[in-house]
XYZ file of C-alpha atoms in Angstrom:
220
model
C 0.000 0.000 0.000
C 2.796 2.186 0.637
C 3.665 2.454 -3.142
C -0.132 3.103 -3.900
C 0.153 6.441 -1.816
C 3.175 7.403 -3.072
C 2.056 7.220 -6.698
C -1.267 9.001 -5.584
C 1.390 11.575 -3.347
C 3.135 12.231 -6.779
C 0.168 12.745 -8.991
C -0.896 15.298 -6.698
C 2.499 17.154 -6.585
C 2.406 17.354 -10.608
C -0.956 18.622 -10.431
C -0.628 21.332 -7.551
C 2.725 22.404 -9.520
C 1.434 22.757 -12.761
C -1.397 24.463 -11.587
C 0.757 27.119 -9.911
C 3.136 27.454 -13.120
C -0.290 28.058 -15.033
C -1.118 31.171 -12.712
C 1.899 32.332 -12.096
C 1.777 32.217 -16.461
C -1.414 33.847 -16.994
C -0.247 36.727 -14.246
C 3.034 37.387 -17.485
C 0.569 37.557 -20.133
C -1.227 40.115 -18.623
C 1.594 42.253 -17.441
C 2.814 41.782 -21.518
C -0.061 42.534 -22.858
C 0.441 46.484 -21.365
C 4.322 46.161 -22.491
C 5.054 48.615 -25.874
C 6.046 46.279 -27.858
C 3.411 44.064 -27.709
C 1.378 46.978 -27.767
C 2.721 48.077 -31.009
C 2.438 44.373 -32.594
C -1.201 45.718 -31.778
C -1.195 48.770 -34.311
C 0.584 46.764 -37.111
C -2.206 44.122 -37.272
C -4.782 47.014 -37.546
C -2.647 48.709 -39.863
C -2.897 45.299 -41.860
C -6.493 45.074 -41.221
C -7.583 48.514 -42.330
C -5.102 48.170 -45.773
C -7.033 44.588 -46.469
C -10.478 45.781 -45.888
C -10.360 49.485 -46.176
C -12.183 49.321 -43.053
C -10.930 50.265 -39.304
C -10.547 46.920 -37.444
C -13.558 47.069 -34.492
C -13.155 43.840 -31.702
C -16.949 43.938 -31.443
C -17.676 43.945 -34.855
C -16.454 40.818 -36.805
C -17.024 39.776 -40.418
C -17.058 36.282 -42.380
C -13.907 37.377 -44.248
C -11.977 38.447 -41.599
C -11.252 34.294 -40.436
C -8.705 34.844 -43.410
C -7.117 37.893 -42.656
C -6.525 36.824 -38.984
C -4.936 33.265 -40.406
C -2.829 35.388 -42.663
C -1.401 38.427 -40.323
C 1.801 36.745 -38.424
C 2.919 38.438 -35.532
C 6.709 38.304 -34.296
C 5.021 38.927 -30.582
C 1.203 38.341 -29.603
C -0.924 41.135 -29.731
C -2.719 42.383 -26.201
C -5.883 40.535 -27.088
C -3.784 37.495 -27.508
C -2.124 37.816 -24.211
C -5.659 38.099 -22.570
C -6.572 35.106 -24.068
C -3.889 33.207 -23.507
C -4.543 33.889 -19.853
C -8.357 33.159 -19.851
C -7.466 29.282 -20.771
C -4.563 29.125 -18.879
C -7.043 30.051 -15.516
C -9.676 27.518 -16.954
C -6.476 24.860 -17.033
C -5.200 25.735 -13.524
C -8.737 24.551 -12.597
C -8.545 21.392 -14.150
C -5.163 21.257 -12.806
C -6.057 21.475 -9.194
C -9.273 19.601 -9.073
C -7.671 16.608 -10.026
C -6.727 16.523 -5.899
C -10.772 15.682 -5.802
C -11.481 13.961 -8.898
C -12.313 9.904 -8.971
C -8.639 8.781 -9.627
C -8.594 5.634 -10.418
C -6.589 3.526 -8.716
C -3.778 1.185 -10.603
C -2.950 -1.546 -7.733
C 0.889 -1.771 -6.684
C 1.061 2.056 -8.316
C -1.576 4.479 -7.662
C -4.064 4.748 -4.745
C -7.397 5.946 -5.483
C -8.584 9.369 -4.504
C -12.029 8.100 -3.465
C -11.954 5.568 -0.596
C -10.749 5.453 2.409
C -7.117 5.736 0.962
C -7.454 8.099 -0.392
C -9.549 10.307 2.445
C -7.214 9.576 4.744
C -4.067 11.173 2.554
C -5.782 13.935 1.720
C -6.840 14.860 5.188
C -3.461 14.274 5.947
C -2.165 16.944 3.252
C -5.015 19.340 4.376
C -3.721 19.445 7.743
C -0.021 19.682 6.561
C -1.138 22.343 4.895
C -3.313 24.427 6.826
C -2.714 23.695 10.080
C -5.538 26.169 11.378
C -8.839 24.968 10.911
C -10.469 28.048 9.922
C -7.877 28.068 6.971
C -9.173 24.530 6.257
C -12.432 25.303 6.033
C -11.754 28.848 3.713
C -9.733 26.197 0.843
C -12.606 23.886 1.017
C -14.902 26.616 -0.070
C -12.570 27.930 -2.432
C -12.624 24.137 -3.672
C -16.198 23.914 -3.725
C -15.985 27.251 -6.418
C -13.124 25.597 -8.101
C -14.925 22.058 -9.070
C -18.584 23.990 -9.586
C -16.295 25.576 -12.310
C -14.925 22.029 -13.546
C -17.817 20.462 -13.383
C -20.290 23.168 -14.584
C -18.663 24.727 -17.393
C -14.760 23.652 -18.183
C -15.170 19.961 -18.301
C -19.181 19.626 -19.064
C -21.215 22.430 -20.686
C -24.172 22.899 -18.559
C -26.831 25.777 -19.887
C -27.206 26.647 -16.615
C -23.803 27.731 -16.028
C -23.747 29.900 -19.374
C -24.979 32.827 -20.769
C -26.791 31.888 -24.633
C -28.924 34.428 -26.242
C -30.861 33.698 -29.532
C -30.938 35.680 -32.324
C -32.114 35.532 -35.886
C -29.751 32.859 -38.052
C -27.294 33.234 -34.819
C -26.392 32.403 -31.264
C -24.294 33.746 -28.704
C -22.929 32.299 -25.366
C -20.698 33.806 -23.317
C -18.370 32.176 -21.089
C -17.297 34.078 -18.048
C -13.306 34.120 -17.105
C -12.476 32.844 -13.961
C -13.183 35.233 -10.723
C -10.051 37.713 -9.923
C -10.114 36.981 -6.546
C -10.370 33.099 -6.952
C -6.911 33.391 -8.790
C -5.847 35.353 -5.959
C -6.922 32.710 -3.225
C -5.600 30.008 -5.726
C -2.098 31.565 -5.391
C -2.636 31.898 -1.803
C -3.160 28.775 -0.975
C -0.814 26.701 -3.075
C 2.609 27.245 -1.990
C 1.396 26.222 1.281
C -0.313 22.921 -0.293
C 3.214 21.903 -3.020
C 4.736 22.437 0.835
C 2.853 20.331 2.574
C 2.528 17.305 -0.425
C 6.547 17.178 -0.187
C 5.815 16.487 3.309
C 3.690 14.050 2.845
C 5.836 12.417 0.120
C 8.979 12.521 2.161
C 7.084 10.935 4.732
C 5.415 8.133 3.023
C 8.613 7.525 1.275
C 10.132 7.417 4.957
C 7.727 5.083 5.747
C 8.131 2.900 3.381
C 12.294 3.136 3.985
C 11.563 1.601 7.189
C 9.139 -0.974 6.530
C 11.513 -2.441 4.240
C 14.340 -2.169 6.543
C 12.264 -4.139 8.946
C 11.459 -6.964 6.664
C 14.696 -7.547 5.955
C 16.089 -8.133 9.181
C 13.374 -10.709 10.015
């Protein structure tokens, strides 16, 4: 069993790491998207739009030729729109990222424990109170982690109407998907250097464990 929670221990380190470096990511495409250059990269693509179409290029305004254009215009840098994007998925990622900690995770026997289970329970409770010794904090993650799976569950992994906003319109629709809350992001990057902490822990100790479990079979 020992390897079984050290393979589940490891899954969750990737996780709560990459979900950090997807922040931390999103945080320098914003700050870029403000920086001159990529500013300027900006004006050159609606200097190329205008030439093409003899039209001023208007973000709310889009047209069936302008697909093309947009495939054909190659930036050296990304334009500030791009940045923004580029930060919208990589906060709908970091959600993915850290609600694998609560997803089913399957278990693989001699390799993986299961996150569901009593296994898997007990190791997370474990990490939880590595992590945030103080129950109140406890109790603040899990409802940032109730927001955080609503958001997996509702709109980034399933599409549920509910969750959306779709308007009707003659020969069209429109839904609109909203970008993860500011201050979600901001208790996201509160709380995980304290979690990526506290699952080296827990890894060091399981591995520990299993160190000495060994060593005691051997000198049967």
């Amino acid at each position: 069993m020992h390897d079984e929670l050290i393979g589940r221990t490891q899954l969750w380190s990737n996780a709560l790491t990459d979900c950090k470096q997807a922040l931390e990511l999103a945080n320098r495409l914003t700050d870029a998207a403000s920086a001159s250059p990529v500013i300027a990269e900006q004006a050159n693509f609606e200097a190329f739009y205008q030439a093409e179409t003899g039209r001023p290029y208007d973000r709310l305004h889009a047209y069936s030729v302008d697909r093309d254009l947009f495939e054909r215009f190659r930036p050296a840098l990304p334009t500030p729109s791009e940045c923004h994007l580029g930060a919208f998925h990589l906060h709908k990622i970091a959600v993915v990222y850290l609600a694998q900690v609560y997803s089913t995770g399957n278990a693989v026997v001699g390799l993986v424990a299961t996150n569901k289970g009593d296994a898997g329970t007990e190791l997370r409770k474990r990490l939880l109170e590595l992590a945030f010794p103080d129950e109140s904090d406890r109790v603040a993650f899990g409802e940032t982690m109730k927001h955080v799976l609503r958001l997996r569950d509702k709109q980034i992994g399933h599409a549920d109407g509910s969750e959306f906003s779709v308007r009707h319109a003659a020969q069209s629709v429109v839904s609109t998907i909203e970008p993860v809350p500011f201050g979600l992001q901001q208790d996201l990057l509160r709380f995980l250097p304290l979690l990526i902490q506290a699952v080296h822990t827990l890894l060091g100790d399981l591995l520990h464990a299993k160190a000495q479990q060994e060593s005691r079979e051997q000198t049967k």
